[in-house]
Coordinates of C-alpha atoms and ligand atoms in Angstrom, one line a residue:
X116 CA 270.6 61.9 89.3
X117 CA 273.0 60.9 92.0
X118 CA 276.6 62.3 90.6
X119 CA 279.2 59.5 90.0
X120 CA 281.4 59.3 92.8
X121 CA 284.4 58.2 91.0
X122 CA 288.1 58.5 92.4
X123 CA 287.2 62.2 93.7
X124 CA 285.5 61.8 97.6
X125 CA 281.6 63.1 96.4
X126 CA 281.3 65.7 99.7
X127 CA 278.4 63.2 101.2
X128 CA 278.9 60.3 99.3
X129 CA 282.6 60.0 100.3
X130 CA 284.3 57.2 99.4
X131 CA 282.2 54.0 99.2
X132 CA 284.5 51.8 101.6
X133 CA 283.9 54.0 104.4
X134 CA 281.5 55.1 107.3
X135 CA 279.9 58.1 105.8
X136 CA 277.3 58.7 108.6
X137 CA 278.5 61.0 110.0
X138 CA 278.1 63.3 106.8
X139 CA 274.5 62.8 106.4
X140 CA 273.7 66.2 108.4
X141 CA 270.1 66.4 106.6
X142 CA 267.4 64.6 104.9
X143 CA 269.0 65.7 101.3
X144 CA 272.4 63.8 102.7
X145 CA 270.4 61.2 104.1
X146 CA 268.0 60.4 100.5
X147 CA 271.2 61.1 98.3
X148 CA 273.5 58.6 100.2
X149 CA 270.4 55.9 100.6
X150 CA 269.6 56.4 96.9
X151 CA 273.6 55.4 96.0
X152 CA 273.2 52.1 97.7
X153 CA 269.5 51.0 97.6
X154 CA 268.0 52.8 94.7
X155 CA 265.0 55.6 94.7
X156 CA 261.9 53.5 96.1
X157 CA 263.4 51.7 98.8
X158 CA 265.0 54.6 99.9
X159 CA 261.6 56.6 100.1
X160 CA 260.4 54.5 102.4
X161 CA 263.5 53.3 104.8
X162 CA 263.8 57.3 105.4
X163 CA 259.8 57.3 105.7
X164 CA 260.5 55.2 108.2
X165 CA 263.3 55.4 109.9
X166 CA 263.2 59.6 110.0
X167 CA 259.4 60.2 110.2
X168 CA 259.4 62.0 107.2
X169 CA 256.9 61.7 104.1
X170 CA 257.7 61.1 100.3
X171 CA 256.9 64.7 99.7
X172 CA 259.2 66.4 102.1
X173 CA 262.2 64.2 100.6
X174 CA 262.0 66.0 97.5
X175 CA 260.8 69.7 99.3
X176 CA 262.4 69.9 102.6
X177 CA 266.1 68.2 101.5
X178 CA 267.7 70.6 103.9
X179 CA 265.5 69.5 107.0
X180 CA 268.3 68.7 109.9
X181 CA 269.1 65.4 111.0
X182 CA 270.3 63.9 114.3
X183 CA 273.9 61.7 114.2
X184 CA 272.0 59.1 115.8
X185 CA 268.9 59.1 113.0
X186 CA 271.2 58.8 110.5
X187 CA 272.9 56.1 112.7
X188 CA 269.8 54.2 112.5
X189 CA 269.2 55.0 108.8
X190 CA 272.2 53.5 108.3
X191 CA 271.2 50.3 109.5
X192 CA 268.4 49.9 107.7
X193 CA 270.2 50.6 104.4
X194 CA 272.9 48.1 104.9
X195 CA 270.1 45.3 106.0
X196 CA 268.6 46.2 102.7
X197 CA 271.9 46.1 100.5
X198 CA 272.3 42.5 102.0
X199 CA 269.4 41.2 100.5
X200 CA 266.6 41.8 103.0
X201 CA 263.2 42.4 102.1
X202 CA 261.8 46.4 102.7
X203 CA 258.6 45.0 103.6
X204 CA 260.8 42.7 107.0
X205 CA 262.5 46.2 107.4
X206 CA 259.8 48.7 108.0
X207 CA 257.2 45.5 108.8
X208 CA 254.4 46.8 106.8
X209 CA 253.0 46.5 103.2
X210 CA 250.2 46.7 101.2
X211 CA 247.7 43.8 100.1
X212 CA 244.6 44.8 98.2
X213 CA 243.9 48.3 99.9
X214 CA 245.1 47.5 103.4
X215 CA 247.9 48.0 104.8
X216 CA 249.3 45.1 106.7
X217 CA 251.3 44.7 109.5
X218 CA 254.3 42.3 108.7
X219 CA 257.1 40.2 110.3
X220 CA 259.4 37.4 109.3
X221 CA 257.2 35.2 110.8
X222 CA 254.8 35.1 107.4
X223 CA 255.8 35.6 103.7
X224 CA 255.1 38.6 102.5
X225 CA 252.1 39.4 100.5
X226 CA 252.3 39.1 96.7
X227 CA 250.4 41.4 94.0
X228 CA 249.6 38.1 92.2
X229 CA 247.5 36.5 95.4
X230 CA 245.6 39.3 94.4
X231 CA 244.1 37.8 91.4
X232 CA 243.1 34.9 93.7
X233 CA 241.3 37.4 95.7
X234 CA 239.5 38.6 92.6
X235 CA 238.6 35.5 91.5
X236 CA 237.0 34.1 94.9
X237 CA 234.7 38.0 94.7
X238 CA 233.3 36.2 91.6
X239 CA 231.9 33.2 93.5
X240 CA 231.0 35.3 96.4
X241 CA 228.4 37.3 97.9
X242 CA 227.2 38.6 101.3
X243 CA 226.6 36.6 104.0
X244 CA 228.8 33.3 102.6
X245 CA 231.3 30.9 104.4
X246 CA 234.7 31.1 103.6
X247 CA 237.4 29.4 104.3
X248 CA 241.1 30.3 104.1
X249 CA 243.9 28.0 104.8
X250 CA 247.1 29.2 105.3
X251 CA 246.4 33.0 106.0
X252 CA 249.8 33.9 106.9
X253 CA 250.0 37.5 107.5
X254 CA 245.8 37.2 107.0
X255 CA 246.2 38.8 103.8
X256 CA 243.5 37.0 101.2
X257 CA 241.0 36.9 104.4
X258 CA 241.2 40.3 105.1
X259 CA 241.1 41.6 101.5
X260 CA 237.8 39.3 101.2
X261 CA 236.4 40.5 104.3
X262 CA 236.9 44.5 102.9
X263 CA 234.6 43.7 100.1
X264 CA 231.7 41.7 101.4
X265 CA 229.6 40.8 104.8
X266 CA 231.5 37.4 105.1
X267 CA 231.8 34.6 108.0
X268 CA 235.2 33.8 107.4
X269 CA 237.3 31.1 109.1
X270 CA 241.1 31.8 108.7
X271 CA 243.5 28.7 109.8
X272 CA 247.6 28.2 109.6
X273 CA 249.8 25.7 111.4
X274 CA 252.7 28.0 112.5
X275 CA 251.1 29.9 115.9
X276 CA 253.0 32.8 115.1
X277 CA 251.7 33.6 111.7
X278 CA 248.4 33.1 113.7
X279 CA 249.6 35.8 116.3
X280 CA 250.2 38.4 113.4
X281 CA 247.6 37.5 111.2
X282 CA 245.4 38.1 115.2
X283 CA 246.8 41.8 115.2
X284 CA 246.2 42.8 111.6
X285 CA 242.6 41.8 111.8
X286 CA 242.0 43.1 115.0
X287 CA 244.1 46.8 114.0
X288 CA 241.3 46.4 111.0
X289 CA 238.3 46.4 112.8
X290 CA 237.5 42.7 111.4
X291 CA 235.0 40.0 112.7
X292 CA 237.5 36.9 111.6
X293 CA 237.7 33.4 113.4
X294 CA 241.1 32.1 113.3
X295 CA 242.2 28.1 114.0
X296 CA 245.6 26.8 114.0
X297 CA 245.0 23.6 112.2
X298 CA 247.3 21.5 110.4
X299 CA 245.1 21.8 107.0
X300 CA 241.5 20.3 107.5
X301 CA 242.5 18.6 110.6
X302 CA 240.5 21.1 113.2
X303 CA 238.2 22.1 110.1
X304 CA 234.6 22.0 111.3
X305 CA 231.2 22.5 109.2
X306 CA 230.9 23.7 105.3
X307 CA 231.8 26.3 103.2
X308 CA 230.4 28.4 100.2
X309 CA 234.2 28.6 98.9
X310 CA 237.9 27.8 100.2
X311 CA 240.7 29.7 99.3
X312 CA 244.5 28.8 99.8
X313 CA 247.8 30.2 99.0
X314 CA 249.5 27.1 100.1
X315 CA 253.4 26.8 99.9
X316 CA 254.3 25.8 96.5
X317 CA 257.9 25.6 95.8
X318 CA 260.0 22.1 95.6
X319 CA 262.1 21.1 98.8
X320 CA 265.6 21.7 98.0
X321 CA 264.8 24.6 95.4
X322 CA 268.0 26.3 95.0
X323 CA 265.7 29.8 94.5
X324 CA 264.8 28.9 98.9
X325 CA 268.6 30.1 99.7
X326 CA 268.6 33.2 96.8
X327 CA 267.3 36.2 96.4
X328 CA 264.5 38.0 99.3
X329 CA 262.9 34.2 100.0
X330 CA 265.8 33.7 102.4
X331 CA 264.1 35.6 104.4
X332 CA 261.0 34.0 104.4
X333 CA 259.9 31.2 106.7
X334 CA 260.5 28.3 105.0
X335 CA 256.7 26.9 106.1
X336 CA 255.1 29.4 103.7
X337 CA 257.3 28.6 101.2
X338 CA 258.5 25.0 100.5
X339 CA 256.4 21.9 99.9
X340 CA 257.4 18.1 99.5
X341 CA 256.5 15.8 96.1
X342 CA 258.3 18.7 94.1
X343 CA 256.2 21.8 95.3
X344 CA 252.8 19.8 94.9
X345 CA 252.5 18.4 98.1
X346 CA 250.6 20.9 99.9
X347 CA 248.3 21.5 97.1
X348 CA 247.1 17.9 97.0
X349 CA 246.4 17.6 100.2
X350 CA 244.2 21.5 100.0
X351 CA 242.6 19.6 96.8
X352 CA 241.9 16.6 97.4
X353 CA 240.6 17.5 101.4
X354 CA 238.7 20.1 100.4
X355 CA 235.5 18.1 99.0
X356 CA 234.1 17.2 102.5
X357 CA 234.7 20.5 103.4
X358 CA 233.0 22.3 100.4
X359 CA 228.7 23.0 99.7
X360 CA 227.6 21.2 96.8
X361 CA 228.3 23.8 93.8
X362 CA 231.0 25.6 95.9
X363 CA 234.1 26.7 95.0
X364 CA 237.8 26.1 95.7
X365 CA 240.4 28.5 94.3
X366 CA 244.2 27.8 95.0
X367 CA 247.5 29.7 94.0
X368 CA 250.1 27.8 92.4
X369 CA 253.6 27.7 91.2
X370 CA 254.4 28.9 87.6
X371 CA 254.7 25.9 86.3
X372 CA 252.2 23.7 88.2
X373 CA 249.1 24.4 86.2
X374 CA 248.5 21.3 84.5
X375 CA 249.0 19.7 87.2
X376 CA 246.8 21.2 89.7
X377 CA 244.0 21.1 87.1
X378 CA 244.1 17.3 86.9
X379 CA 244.3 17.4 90.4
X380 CA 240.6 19.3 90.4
X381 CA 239.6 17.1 87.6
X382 CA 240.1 13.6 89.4
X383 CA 239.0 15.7 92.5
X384 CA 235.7 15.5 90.6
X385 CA 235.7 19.5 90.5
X386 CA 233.7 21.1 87.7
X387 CA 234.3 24.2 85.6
X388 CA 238.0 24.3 86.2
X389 CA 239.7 26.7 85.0
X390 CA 242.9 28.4 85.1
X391 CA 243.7 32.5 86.1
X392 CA 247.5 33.9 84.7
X393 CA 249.4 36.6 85.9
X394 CA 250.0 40.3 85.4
X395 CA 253.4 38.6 84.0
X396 CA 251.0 36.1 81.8
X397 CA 252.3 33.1 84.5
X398 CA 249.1 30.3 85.3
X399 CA 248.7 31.4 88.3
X400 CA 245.2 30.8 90.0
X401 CA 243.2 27.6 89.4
X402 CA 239.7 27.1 90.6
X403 CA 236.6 25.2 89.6
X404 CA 233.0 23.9 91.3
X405 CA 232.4 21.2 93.9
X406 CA 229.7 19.1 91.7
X407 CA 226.2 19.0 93.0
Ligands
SAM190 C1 252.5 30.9 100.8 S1 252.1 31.3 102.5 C2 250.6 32.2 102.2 C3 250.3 33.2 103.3 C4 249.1 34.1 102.9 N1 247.9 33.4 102.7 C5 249.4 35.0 101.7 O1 248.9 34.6 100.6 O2 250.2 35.9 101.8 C6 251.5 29.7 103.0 C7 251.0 29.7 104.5 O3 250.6 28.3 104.7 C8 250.9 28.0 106.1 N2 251.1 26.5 106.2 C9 252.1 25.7 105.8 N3 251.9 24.5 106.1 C10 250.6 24.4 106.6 C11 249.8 23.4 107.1 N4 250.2 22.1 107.1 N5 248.6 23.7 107.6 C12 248.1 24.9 107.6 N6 248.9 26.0 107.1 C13 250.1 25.7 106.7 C14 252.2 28.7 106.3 O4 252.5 28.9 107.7 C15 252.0 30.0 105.5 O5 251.4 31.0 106.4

């Protein structure tokens, strides 16, 4: 435990109003000071990151030296973070599935829950199949696919620079991917076994788009007209011409879009629908069959 600092100046904590870098001579300063504003696991990986050091040595080596200018620059960091800022825009990395994926503001940041979309499309998959993935973002759910099976996946997103990342992280991966910028379906050519999108989701004008980390998101991943559903209906109800007979569409949706999207699927003329929650028990995932 980080001692109180209370009215007495902690000898590296110092008083909380003032620049303290220049106290943090080593990485024990450094992880004690980082921990008092940003809490443990943030503060493993901004001195990861900013210092070169690993988790290990934080807790073994605390009285490792470090530069004026290091701490400088840890310092940074650490306030970005106390303002709100996602770790994942700070050190631009994070973790989807088992990769690690390069990251920038320019795509949301990958969710734990897109992975149960991920799982569910494995189900309907198998070597050798079409995919399709619209809206890849960061390239996250094609990539993730792609690790598991022999696939010839088409990834698409409007925003070119999404595109541009999503570009690097398959390429750093050593993936065979074929990426269009496409507005939807509108430079969508030939069929697919299955379709998968994380499309954005959350109402226009959603107080939750100005709080919390999602400021810092683009607001093109994010926000979608007609209440949140817009995108979805237009992944829905395009997707028919673009699916094989018996194949599959799977899309992530808002907490409270379920019903919803399943009617959407059901008037669609999709069969088998059927809905995934969760690891908070939230609908989350709803898919279902193109009918032969
Ligand atoms: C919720 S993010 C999902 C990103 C990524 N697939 C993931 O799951 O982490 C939605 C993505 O859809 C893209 N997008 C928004 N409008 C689009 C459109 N009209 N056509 C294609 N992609 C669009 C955004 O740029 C963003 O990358």
């Amino acid at each position: 435990m980080i001692p109180a600092v209370g009215g007495a100046k902690h000898p590296v904590l110092g008083n909380s109003t003032e620049d303290q870098t220049h106290r943090l001579k080593n990485l024990g300063d450094c992880f004690a000071w980082a921990r008092s504003k940003i809490g443990r696991r943030d503060s493993e990986r901004l001195l990861e990151y900013a210092l070169g050091t690993t988790t290990s040595q934080l807790y073994t080596n605390p009285s490792l030296d470090v530069t004026t200018e290091s701490a400088k620059y840890l310092s940074g960091l650490v306030s970005r973070r106390s303002s709100g800022e996602p770790v994942e825009y700070i050190i631009e990395e994070c973790y989807f599935w088992t990769q690690k994926l390069q990251i920038t503001s320019d795509v949301l940041i990958p969710r734990p829950e897109t992975e149960i979309l991920v799982e569910s499309a494995l189900q309907f998959l198998k070597d050798g199949d079409r995919v399709l993935d619209l809206g890849t973002g960061s390239g996250a759910i094609a990539l993730a696919l792609s690790s598991e099976l022999n696939l010839k996946v088409v990834a698409t997103d409007i925003d070119l620079n999404a595109l541009n990342l999503s570009r690097e992280n398959i390429d750093q991966l050593g993936f065979d991917i074929e990426l269009v910028q496409s507005d939807w379906y509108s430079s969508i050519k030939g069929v697919f076994d299955v379709i998968v999108s994380n499309p954005p989701y959350v109402a226009i004008g959603d107080p939750l788009l100005t709080k919390s980390g999602l400021r810092y998101e683009p607001l093109v991943a994010l926000a979608s007209d007609k209440n949140g559903l817009e995108a979805l209906e237009t992944v829905i109800f395009g997707s028919t011409k673009y699916l094989e007979d018996g194949g599959s569409l799977l899309v992530e949706h808002g907490f409270n879009q379920r019903d919803q999207v399943m009617s959407m699927f059901n008037t669609a003329g999709f069969l088998n629908i059927s809905c995934r929650n969760d690891f908070s028990d939230v609908p989350r995932v709803v898919f279902g069959q193109k009918g032969e």
